[in-house]
Structure formats: C-alpha cells, structure tokens
Short mmCIF file of C-alpha atoms in Angstrom, two decimals:
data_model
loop_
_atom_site.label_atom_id
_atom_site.label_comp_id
_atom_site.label_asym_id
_atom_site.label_seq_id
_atom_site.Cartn_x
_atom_site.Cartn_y
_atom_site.Cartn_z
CA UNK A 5 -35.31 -22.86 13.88
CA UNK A 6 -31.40 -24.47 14.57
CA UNK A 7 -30.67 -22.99 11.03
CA UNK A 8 -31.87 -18.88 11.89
CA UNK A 9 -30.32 -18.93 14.68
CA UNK A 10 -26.94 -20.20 12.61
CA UNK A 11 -26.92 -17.67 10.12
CA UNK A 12 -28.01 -14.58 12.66
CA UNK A 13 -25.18 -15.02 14.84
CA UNK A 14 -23.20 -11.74 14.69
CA UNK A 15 -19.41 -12.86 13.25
CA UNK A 16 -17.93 -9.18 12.88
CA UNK A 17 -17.02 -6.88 15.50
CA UNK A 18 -16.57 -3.03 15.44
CA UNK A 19 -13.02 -3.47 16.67
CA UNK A 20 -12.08 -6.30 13.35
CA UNK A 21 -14.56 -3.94 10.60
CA UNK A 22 -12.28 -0.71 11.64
CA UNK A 23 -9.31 -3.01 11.40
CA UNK A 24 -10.09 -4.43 7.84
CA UNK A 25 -10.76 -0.77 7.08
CA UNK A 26 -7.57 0.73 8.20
CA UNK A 27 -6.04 -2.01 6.35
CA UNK A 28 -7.72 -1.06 3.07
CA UNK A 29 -6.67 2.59 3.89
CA UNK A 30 -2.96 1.40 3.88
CA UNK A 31 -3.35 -0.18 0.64
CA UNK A 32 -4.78 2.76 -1.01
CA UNK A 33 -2.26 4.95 0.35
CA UNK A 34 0.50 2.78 -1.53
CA UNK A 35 -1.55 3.17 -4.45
CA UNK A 36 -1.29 6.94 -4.11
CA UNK A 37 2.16 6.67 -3.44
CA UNK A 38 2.72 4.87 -6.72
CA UNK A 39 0.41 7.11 -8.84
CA UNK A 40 3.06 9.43 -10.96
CA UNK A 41 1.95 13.19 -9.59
CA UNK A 42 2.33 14.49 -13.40
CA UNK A 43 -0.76 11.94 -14.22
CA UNK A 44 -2.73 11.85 -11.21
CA UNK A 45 -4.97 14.71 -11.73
CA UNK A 46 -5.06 14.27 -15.70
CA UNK A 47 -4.99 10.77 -16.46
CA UNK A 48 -7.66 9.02 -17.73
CA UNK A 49 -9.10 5.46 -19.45
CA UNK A 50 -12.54 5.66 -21.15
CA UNK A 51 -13.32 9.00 -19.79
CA UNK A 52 -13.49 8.47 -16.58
CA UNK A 53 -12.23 11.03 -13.46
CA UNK A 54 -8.74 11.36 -13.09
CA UNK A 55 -7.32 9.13 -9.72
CA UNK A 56 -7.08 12.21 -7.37
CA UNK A 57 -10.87 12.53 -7.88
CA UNK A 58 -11.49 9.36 -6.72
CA UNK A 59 -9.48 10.16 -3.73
CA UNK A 60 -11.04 13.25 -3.01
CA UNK A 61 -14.44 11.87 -3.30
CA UNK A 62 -13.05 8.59 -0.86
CA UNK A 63 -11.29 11.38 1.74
CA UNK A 64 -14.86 13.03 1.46
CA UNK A 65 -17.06 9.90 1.54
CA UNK A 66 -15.08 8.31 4.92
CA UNK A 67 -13.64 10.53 7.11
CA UNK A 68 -16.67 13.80 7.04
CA UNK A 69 -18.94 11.05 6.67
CA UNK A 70 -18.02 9.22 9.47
CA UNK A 71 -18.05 12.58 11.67
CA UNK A 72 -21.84 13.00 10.22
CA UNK A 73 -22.75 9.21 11.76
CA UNK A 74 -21.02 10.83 14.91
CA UNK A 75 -22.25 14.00 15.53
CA UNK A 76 -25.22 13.80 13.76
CA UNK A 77 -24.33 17.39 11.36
CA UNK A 78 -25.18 17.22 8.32
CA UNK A 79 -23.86 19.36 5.33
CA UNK A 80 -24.01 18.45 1.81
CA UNK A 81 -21.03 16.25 0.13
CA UNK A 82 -19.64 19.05 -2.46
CA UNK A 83 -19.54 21.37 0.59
CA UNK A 84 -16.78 18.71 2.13
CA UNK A 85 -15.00 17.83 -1.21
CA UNK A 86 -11.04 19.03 -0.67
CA UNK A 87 -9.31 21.16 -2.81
CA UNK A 88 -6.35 19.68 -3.57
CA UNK A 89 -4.05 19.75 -6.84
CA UNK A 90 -0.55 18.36 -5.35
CA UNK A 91 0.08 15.08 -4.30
CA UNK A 92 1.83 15.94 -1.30
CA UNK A 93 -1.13 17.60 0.05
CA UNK A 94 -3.19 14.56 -1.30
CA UNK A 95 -0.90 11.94 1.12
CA UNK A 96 -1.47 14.46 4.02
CA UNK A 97 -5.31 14.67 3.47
CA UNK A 98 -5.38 10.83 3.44
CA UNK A 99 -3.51 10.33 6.32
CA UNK A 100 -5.22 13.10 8.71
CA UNK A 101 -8.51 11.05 7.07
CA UNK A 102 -7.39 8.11 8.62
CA UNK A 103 -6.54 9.42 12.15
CA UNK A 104 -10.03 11.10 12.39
CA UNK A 105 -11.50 7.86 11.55
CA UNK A 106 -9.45 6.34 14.44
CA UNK A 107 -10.59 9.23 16.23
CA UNK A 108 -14.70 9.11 15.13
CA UNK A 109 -15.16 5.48 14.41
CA UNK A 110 -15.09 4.44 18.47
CA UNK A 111 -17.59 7.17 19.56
CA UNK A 112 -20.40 5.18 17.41
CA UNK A 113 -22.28 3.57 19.77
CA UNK A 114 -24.19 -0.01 19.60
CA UNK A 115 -27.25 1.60 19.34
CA UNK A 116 -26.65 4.17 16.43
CA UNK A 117 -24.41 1.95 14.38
CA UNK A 118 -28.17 0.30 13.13
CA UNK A 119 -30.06 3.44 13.24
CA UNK A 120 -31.02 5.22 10.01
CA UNK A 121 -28.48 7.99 8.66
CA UNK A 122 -29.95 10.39 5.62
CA UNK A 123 -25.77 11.08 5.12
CA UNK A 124 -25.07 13.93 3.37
CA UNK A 125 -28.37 14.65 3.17
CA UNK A 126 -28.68 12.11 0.24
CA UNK A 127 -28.18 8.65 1.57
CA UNK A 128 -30.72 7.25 4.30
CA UNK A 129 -29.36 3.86 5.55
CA UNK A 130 -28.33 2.01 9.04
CA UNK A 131 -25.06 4.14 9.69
CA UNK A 132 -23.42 0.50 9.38
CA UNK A 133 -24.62 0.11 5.87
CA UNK A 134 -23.22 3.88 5.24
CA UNK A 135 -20.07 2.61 7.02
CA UNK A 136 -19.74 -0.74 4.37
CA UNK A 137 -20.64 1.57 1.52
CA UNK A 138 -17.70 3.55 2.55
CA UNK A 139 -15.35 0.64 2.36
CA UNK A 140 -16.52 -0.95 -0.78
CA UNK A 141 -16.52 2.41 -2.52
CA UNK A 142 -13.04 2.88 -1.61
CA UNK A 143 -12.12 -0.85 -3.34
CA UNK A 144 -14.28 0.04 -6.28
CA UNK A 145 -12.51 3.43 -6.91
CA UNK A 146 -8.85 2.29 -5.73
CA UNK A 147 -9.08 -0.69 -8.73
CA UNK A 148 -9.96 1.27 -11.08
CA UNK A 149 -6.33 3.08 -10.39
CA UNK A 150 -5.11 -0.33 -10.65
CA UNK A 151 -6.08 -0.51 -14.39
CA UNK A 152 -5.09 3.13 -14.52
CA UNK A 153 -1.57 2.26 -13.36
CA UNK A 154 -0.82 -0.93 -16.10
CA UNK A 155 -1.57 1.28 -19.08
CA UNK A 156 0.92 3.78 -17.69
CA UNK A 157 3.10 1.01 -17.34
CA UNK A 158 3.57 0.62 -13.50
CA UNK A 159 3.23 -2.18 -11.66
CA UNK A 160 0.22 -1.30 -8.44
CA UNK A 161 0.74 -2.47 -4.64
CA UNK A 162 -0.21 -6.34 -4.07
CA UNK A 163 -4.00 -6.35 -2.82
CA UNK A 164 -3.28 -8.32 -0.22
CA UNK A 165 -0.67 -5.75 0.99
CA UNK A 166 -2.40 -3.80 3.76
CA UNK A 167 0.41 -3.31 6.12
CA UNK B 3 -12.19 0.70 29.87
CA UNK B 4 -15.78 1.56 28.36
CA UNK B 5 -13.89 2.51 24.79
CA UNK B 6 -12.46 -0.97 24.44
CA UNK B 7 -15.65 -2.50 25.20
CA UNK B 8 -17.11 -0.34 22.69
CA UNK B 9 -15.30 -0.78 20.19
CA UNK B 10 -15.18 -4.26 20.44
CA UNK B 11 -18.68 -4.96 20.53
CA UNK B 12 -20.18 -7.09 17.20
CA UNK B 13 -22.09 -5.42 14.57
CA UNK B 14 -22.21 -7.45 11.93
CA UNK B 15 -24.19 -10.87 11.26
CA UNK B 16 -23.55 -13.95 9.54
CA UNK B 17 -27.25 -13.49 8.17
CA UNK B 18 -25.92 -9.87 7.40
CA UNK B 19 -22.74 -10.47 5.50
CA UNK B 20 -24.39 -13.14 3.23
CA UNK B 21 -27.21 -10.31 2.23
CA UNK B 22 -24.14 -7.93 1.45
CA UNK B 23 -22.22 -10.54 -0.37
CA UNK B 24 -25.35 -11.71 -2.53
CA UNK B 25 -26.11 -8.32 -3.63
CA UNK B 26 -22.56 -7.93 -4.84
CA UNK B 27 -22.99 -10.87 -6.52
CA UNK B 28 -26.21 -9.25 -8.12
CA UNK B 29 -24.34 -6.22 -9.38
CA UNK B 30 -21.25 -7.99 -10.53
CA UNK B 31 -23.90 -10.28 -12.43
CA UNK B 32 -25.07 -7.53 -14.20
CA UNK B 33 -21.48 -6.57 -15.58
CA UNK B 34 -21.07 -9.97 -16.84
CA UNK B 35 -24.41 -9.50 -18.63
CA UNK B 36 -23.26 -5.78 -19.98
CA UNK B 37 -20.32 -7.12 -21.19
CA UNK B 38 -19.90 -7.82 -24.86
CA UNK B 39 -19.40 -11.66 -25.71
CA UNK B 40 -16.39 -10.62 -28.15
CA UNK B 41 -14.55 -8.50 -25.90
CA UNK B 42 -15.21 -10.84 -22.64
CA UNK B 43 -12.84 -13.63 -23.52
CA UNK B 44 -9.75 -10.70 -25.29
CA UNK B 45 -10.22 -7.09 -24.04
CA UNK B 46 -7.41 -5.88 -22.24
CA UNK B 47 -6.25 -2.78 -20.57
CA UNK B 48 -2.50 -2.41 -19.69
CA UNK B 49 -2.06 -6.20 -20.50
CA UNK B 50 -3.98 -7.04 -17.80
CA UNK B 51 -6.28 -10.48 -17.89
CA UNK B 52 -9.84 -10.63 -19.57
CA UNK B 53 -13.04 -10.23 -17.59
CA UNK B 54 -13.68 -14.10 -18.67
CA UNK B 55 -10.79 -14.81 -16.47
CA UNK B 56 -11.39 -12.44 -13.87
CA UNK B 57 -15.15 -13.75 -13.10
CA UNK B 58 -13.64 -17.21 -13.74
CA UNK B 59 -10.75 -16.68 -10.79
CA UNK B 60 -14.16 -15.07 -8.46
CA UNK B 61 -16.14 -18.41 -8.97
CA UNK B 62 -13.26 -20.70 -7.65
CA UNK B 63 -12.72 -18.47 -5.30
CA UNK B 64 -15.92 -17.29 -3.64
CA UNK B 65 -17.93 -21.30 -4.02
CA UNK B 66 -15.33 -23.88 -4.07
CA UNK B 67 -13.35 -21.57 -1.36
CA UNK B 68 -16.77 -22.01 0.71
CA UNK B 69 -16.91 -25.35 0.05
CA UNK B 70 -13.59 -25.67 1.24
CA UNK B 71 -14.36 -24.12 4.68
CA UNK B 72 -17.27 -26.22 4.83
CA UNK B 73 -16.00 -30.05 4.08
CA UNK B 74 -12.41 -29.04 5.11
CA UNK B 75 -11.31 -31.01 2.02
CA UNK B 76 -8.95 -28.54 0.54
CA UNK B 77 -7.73 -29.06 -3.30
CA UNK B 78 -5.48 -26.71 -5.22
CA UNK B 79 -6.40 -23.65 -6.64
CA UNK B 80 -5.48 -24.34 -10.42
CA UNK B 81 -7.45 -27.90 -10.37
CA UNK B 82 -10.92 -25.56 -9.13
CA UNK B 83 -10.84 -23.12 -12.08
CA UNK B 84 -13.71 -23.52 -14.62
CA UNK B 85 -12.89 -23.90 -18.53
CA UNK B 86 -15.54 -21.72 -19.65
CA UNK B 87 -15.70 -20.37 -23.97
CA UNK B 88 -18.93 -18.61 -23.72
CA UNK B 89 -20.80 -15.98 -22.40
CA UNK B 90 -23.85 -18.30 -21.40
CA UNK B 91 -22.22 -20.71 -19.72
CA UNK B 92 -20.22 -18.11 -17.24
CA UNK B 93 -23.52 -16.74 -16.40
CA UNK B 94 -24.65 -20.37 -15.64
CA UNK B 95 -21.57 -21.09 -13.76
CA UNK B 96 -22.49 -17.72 -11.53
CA UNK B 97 -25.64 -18.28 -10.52
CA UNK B 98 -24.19 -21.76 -10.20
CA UNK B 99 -21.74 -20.38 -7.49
CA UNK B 100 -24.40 -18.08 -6.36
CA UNK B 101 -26.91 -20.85 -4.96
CA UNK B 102 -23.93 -23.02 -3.59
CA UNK B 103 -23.22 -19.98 -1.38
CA UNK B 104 -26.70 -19.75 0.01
CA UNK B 105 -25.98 -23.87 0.66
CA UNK B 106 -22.74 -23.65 2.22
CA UNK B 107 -22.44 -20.45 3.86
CA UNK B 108 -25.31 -21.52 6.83
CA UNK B 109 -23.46 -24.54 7.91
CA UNK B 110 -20.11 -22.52 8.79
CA UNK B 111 -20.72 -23.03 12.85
CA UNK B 112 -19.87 -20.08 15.02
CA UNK B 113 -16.69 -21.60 15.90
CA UNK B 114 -15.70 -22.23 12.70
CA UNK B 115 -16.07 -18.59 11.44
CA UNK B 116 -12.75 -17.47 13.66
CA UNK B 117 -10.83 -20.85 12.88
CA UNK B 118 -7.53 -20.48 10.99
CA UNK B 119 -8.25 -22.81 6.93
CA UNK B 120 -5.58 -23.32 4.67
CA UNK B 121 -7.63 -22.36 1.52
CA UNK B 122 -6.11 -23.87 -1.57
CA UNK B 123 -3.56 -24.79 0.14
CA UNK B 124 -1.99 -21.45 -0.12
CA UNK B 125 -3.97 -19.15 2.16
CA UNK B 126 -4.11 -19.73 5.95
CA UNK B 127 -6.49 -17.23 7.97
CA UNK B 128 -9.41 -17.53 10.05
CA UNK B 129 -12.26 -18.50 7.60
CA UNK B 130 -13.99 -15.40 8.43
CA UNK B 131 -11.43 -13.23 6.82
CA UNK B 132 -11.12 -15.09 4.23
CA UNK B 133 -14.81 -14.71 3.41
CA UNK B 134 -13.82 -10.93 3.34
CA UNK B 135 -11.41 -11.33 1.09
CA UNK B 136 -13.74 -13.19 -1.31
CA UNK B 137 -15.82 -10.18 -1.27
CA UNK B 138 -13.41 -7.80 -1.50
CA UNK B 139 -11.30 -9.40 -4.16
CA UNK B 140 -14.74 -9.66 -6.16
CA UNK B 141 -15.43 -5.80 -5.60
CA UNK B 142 -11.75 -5.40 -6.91
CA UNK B 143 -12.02 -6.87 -9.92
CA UNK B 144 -15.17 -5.98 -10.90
CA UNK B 145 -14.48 -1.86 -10.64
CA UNK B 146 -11.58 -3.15 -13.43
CA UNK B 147 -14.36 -4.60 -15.46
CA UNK B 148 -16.19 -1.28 -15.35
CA UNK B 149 -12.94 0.71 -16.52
CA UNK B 150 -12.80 -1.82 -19.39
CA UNK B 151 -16.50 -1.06 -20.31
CA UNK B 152 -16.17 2.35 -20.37
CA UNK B 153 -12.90 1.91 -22.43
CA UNK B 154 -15.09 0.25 -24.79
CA UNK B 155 -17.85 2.84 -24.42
CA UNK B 156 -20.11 0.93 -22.88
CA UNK B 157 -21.68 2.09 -19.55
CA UNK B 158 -21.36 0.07 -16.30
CA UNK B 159 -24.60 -0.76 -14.07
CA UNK B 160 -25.00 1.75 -11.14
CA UNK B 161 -22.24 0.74 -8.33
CA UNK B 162 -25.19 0.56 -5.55
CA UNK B 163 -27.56 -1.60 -7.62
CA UNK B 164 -27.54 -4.63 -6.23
CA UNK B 165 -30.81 -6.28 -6.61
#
C-alpha cells in the first residue's frame, strides 16, 4: 500500500496554514484600504451585501470563531457580528482580528485541531475544517469586492500581494 | 519552547488537501453548469474577462501546473491554455483536468512537496505552495463568477456544496 501511504503523508503544518492565512489577511486589508468609504457600506452588483458586510461577517467568522475552537464558548454568530459604519473603525476591527488570531491560533492543540466543533452553534466539523472554511470564505467574499471595485472603476490589490 | 513546537506541528495531509481541492472543483463545476451558454463566452462586469476565460486560465493552471510538478518538463503558460467555443466542451475539459489531478497529484513524493518549481516558467516556489495557490486562485475567481450570476439574476450554488 506504497501509494496510501504517499498521499497520507501530512504536507501542511500549523505554523505554514497560519502563515498563508495571515497572508490572505494582508491582502484583504489592501482591499479595504482601496474600497472608497462613501461606497463601502452601499455599494452593490446584482443585489448582493454591500463590501463592509462581507467584512463584518469575515471579522466575525475568523477571529470569535477561532476563540470558540479555543475556549470551547459558544455563542451564536449574530451575537458576535460588529457594529461598524466607518471605515476607520472597519481597518481597526480587522487588524485587532488579526492579532487575536496570532494570539488564539497557537493555543489549538494537535489533538483538538481534528476534533469535532458545532461552531457557532451551527457548524459541526474537525475545528481544522472550520479553520479552512474560514480561509476560503474570506477569498470567496474578498473577490467578490474585486468585481465590486472594476465597476467603480478602481483597479484592486494584485492577488498575489500578501505582504 | 513548547509554543514553537506547537505551532509547528503538521495538520494537514496530502490525502487531505486533494479531498479539499476536489470538492472545490465540485462546486466550481456546478457554476460552470449554472452558467448560461450565451453569457459564458461575453458577460462582463467592470471590463473584467468572461467566466469562459476564467475556468479556461483554472484548467492550465490547476492540471498542466500538476503535470508540471510531476514530469518537471515545464512549458509556457500561453502554449497550455485550451481554445474552448462551447459550453460542453469546457465541462469536458474540467472533468478532464479533474481526473488528471487524482493521476498526478499521488506521485508528488514527500520531498518534492517543499521543493522550489519554476511553474510556467514564471513562478518559482516550493510546489506545495503553489498547489495553494491553484486552489486559492480557483476560489478567487469563482466568487467573481457568482457576482456575475447574480448580476444576471441567476442564483449561484451554495458556497459549501461541494459534492
């Protein structure tokens, strides 16, 4: 069984996941950055949620539900949402988001990173599978502002730029 | 230094990531199929690039970038991409990609995973990270399909159905 053994090998470490993350984080920080405040909590394409309610449901999603994998409290996710209607206070949410990920993220341990979460109360999965959902959520939502940005005529952040 | 140990500890497999990456694959198959023939190969938001040309730029990337990692034989981006016209035959070309990367992926040794590849040409990083990329960039640019289906009032498949 040469060829189980292959593909079961572990190839991602804690250490390079919170890395990639961070790096992510930095990206969609830029995108804030270059959101226009006047349009970020009105703008729309197709109906969808204006950008700072994507941000307040990522802030929401990562950072309080990282603390849930942690501590093991859970509360419901509209009980975390922000409140939030400047920009300024958007950026400073963001980045106290990302320190208490620095902060939570290490305190998982081996153990509980593969044990079942029921995350807000709504989503039961390995607390590693919570923690990729998290990520992927954040590309999905910080894309869309992407598209948001060309029809308001500004050019978004490189995606490769997560420095 | 138990927190460095910690944190550096692996949590994701090889066996792991593929599962992830497939069911993205799923649910970004989906939005091809939701997609309206007409609009696939024209619609644009913000002068941005069709979704033909999106999924088109994920297929070179994701398979022949695999294949690339694999053989080591590295060709240039442009000669890779697919001329596709019609709807069936980018679905074909997907699922295409889609068993390639269930070929390829398991022969990527251990070592190989953290070795720098000059993808393309163009894009030098350990092969692992570029595998995230792959994914990532494929996450990224299918969240820009869903704004342009719900610019064209259509709705988008559910962002956590991947099977």
């Amino acid at each position: 069984m040469s060829t189980t053994t292959t593909i079961e090998r572990p190839i991602i470490s804690a250490e390079e996941l919170l890395t990639a993350w961070q790096g992510h984080r930095n990206l969609t920080r830029k995108v804030i950055e270059a959101f226009p405040e006047k349009d970020m909590f009105t703008f729309s394409v197709g109906g969808m949620r204006p950008f700072a309610d994507l941000i307040k449901e990522i802030i929401t999603v990562s950072a309080v539900g990282l603390k849930q994998i942690v501590t093991g409290v859970i509360t419901p996710f509209e009980d975390a949402m922000p409140q939030i209607k400047e920009k300024a206070d958007l950026l400073q949410a963001w980045d106290e988001a990302s320190e208490q990920i620095n902060v939570y993220f290490p305190q998982i341990s081996a153990e509980k990173f593969h044990e079942d979460i029921n995350l807000f109360g709504e989503y039961k999965f390995p607390a590693i599978e919570n923690i990729q959902y998290f990520i992927d959520n954040e590309i999905h939502h910080r894309a869309q502002a992407y598209v948001y940005l060309r029809a308001l005529g500004i050019e978004p952040p490189f995606f490769w730029d997560r420095y």
